[in-house]
Structure formats: structure tokens, C-alpha cells
Short mmCIF file of C-alpha atoms in Angstrom, two decimals:
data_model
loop_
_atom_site.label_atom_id
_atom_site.label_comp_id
_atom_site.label_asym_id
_atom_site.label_seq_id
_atom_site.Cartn_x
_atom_site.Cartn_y
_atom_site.Cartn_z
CA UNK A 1 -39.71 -8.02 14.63
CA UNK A 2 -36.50 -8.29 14.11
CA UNK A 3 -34.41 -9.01 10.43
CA UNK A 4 -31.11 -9.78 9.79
CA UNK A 5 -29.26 -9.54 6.76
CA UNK A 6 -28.55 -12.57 4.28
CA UNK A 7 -27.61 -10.54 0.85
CA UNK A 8 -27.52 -7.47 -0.93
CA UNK A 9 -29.31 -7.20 -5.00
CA UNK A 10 -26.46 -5.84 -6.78
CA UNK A 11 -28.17 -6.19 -10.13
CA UNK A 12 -29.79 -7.68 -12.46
CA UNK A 13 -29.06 -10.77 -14.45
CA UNK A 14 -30.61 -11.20 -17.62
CA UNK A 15 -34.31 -10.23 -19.10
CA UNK A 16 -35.90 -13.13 -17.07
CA UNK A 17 -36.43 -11.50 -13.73
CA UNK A 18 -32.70 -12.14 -12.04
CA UNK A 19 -31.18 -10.68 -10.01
CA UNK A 20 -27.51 -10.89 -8.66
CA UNK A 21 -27.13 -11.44 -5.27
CA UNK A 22 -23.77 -10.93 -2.89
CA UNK A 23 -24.45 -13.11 -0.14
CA UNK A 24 -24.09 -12.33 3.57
CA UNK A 25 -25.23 -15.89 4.76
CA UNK A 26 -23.89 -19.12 6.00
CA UNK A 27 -26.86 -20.74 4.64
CA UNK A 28 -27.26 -20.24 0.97
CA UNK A 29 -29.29 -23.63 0.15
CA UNK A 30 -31.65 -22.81 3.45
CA UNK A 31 -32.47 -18.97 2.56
CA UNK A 32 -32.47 -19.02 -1.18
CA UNK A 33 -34.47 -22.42 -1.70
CA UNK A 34 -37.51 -22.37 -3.83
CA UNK A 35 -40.32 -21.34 -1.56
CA UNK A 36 -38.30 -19.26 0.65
CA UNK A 37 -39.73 -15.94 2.23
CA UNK A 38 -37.47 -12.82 2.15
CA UNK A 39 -38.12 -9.60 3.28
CA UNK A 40 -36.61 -6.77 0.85
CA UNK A 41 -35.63 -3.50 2.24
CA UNK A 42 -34.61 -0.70 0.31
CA UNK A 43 -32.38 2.57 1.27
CA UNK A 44 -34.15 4.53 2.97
CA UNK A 45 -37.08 2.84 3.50
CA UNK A 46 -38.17 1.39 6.93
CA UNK A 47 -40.87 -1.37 5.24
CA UNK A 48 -40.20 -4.56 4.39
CA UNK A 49 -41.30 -5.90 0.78
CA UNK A 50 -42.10 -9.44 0.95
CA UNK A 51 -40.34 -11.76 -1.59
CA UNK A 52 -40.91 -15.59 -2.38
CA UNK A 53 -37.93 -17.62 -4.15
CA UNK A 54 -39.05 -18.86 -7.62
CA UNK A 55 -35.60 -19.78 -8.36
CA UNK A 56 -31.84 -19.76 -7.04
CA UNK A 57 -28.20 -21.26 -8.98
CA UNK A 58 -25.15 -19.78 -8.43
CA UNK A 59 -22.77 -18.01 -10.89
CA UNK A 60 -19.28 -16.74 -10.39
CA UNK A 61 -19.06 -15.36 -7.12
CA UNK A 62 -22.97 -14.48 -7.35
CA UNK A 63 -25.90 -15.67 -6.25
CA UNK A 64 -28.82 -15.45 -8.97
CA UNK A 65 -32.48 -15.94 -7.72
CA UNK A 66 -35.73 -14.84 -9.41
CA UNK A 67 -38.79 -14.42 -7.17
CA UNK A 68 -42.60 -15.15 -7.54
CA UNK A 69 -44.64 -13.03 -9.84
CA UNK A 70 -41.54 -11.20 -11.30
CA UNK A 71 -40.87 -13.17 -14.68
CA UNK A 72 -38.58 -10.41 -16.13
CA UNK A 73 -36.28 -7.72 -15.69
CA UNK A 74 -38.32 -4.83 -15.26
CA UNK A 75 -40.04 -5.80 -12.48
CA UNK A 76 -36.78 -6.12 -11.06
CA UNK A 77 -34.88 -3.63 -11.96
CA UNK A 78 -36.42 -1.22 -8.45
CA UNK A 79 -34.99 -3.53 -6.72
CA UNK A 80 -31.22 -2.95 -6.92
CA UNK A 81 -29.29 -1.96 -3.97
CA UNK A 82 -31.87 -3.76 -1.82
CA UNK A 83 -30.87 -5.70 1.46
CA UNK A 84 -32.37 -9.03 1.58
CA UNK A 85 -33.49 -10.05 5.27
CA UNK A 86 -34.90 -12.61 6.86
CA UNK A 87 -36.70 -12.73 10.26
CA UNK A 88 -36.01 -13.67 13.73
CA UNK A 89 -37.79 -16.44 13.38
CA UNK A 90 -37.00 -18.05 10.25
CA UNK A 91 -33.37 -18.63 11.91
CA UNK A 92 -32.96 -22.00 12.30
CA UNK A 93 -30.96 -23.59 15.61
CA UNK A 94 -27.85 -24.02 15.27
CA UNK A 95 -25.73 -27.20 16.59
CA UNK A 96 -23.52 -27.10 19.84
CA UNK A 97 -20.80 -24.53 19.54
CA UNK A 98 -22.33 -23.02 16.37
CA UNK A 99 -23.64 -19.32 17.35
CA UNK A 100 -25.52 -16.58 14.58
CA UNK A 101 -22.93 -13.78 14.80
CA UNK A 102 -25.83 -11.18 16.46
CA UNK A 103 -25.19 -13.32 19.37
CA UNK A 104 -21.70 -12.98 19.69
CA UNK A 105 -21.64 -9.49 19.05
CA UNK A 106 -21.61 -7.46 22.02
CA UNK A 107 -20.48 -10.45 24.01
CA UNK A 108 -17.95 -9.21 26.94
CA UNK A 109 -15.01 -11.41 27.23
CA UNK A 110 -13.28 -12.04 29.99
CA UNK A 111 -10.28 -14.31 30.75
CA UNK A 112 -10.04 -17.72 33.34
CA UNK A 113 -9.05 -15.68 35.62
CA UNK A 114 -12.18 -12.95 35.41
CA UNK A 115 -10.13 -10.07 33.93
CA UNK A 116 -12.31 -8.12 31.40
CA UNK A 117 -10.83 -8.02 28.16
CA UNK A 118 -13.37 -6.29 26.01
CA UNK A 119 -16.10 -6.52 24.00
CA UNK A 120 -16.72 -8.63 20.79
CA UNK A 121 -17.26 -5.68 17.89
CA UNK A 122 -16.83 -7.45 14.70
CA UNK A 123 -16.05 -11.23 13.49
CA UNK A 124 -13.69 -11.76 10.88
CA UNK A 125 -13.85 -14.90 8.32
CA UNK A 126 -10.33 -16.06 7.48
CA UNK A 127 -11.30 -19.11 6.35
CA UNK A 128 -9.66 -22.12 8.65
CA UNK A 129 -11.76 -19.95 11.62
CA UNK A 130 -13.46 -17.11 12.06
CA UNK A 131 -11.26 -14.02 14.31
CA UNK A 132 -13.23 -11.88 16.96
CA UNK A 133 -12.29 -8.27 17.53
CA UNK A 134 -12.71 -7.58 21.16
CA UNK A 135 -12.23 -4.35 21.69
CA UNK A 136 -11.33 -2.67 25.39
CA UNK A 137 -12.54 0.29 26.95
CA UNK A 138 -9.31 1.51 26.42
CA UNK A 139 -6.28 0.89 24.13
CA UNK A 140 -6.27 -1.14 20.93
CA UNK A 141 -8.64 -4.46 20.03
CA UNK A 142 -7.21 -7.58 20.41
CA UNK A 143 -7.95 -10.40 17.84
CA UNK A 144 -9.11 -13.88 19.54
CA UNK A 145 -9.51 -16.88 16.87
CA UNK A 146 -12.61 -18.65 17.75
CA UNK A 147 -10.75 -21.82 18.16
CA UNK A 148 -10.97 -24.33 20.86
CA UNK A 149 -7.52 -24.26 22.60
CA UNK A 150 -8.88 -20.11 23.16
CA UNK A 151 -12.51 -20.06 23.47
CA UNK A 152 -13.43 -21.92 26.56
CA UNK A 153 -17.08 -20.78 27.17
CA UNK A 154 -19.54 -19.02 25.41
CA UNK A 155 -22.75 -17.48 26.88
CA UNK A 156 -24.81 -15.52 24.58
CA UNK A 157 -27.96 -15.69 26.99
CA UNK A 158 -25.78 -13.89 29.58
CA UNK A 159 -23.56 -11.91 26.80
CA UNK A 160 -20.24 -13.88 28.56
CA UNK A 161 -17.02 -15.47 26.94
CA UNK A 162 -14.24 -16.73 28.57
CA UNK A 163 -11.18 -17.03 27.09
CA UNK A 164 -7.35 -19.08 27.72
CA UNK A 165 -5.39 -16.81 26.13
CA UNK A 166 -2.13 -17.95 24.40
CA UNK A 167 0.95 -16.58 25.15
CA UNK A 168 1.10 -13.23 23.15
CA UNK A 169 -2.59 -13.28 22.39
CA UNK A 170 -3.32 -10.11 24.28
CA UNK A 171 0.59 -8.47 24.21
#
């Protein structure tokens, strides 16, 4: 099975059991809602512990959640520096255009014309759009904006974008 990773427990919050959470995830509400199954992983350590969300509100720039059948801080406490996952199949679909970044990563791009570019290494949130580094067998990486004037096709089943670059995209 495969997980993929929606926070990291940075600490603990409190005596009551919560923890602070820096979030990795698009989806907040979805993963951290009451109910929710996580799968905890901690350095160096290849097993999953299972968690259930008791509880989730957001502080600062923190997510705080308590889990099931850990009402205060010391049962906690082990858990700092943990990676919280979820599954493969918990991911929900995502609407046309939308793609989990897994997907995209790895992608080969290629322009209109069938010239290889690269391949997608990293995605970078800015904010108005997210930036691909796409990164050539040779020379530097190029940044692409996932934007729809430069993105013309996406194929994660095949592991193929094609791109319109704009003047000076690639220079």
C-alpha cells in the first residue's frame, strides 16, 4: 500500500492530548475531520500506527487535532516528529485539471512540437499558481507555471505534458 504525506506532529499543544500539526495537504477539512483515519509513521520506523481524529481547529499557522483514545498529553508526547499519512485509497478524485502532485511528478514534458524538455522534479506553490521544475538531462531546470496559456495537456496515466512555451520560458 501506498501513503502519502498530509502533515508532520511538531508538538504538542496543551495537557489535553494535542498535538500541533504543519500541514502538507490541500485538504485540511477532508483529512483532519472527526472520524478520519491516519496512519502515523515515525523516524525510522517502517509501520504505520493507526490514528482516528477525535478533534481538529486551527491555530496560528497550526493545525491542532487530538485523536481517539489519547485524552492527554502523555499519550502524545511519542508522537512528535511523526509524519501523518494517508493511503492510496483514501485520496479522493479530483475535478478536471486538478492532479495530486505524485502524479505530476516524474511527468516528462515535452513541447507542441515533441521536443523533450525534461522531467517534472518538484512543484512550487506561489500562491496565484503553482511552478513546476522540469529539469533536463542536461543543463539547468526550467520553471513552467501550471497555467493555461502554458500547460496544454496533461497525461499522468502515460507520465506526458505538453507544453506552449512563452517566449523566454525556456531561454
Amino acid at each position: 500500500m501506498n501513503y502519502f504525506n498530509v502533515g508532520k506532529i511538531v508538538n504538542t499543544h496543551g495537557i489535553r492530548g494535542e498535538v500541533r500539526v504543519i500541514s502538507r495537504t490541500d485538504f485540511p477539512e477532508e483529512r483532519y475531520a472527526p472520524g478520519s483515519q491516519l496512519a502515523l509513521f515515525m523516524p525510522g520506523s517502517k509501520t504505520p500506527i493507526p490514528l482516528v481524529v477525535a478533534s481538529h481547529r486551527q491555530h496560528k499557522n497550526f493545525d491542532l487535532l487530538t485523536f481517539e483514545n489519547h485524552p492527554n498529553i502523555n499519550d502524545v508526547e511519542k508522537y512528535r516528529d511523526g509524519i501523518l499519512k494517508v493511503s492510496d485509497e483514501q485520496l479522493g478524485d479530483l475535478e478536471e485539471g486538478e492532479f495530486y502532485y505524485h502524479e505530476v511528478i516524474g511527468c516528462t514534458v515535452f513541447t507542441m512540437e515533441g521536443m523533450e524538455i525534461g522531467t517534472v522534479t518538484e512543484i512550487l506553490e506561489t500562491g496565484a499558481n503553482d511552478v513546476w521544475t522540469v529539469t533536463p538531462a542536461q543543463g539547468k531546470p526550467h520553471y513552467i507555471p501550471y497555467i493555461e496559456e502554458v500547460v496544454k495537456e496533461v497525461d499522468v496515466d502515460e507520465k506526458r505534458i505538453v507544453i506552449e512555451p512563452m517566449e523566454g520560458l525556456l531561454s
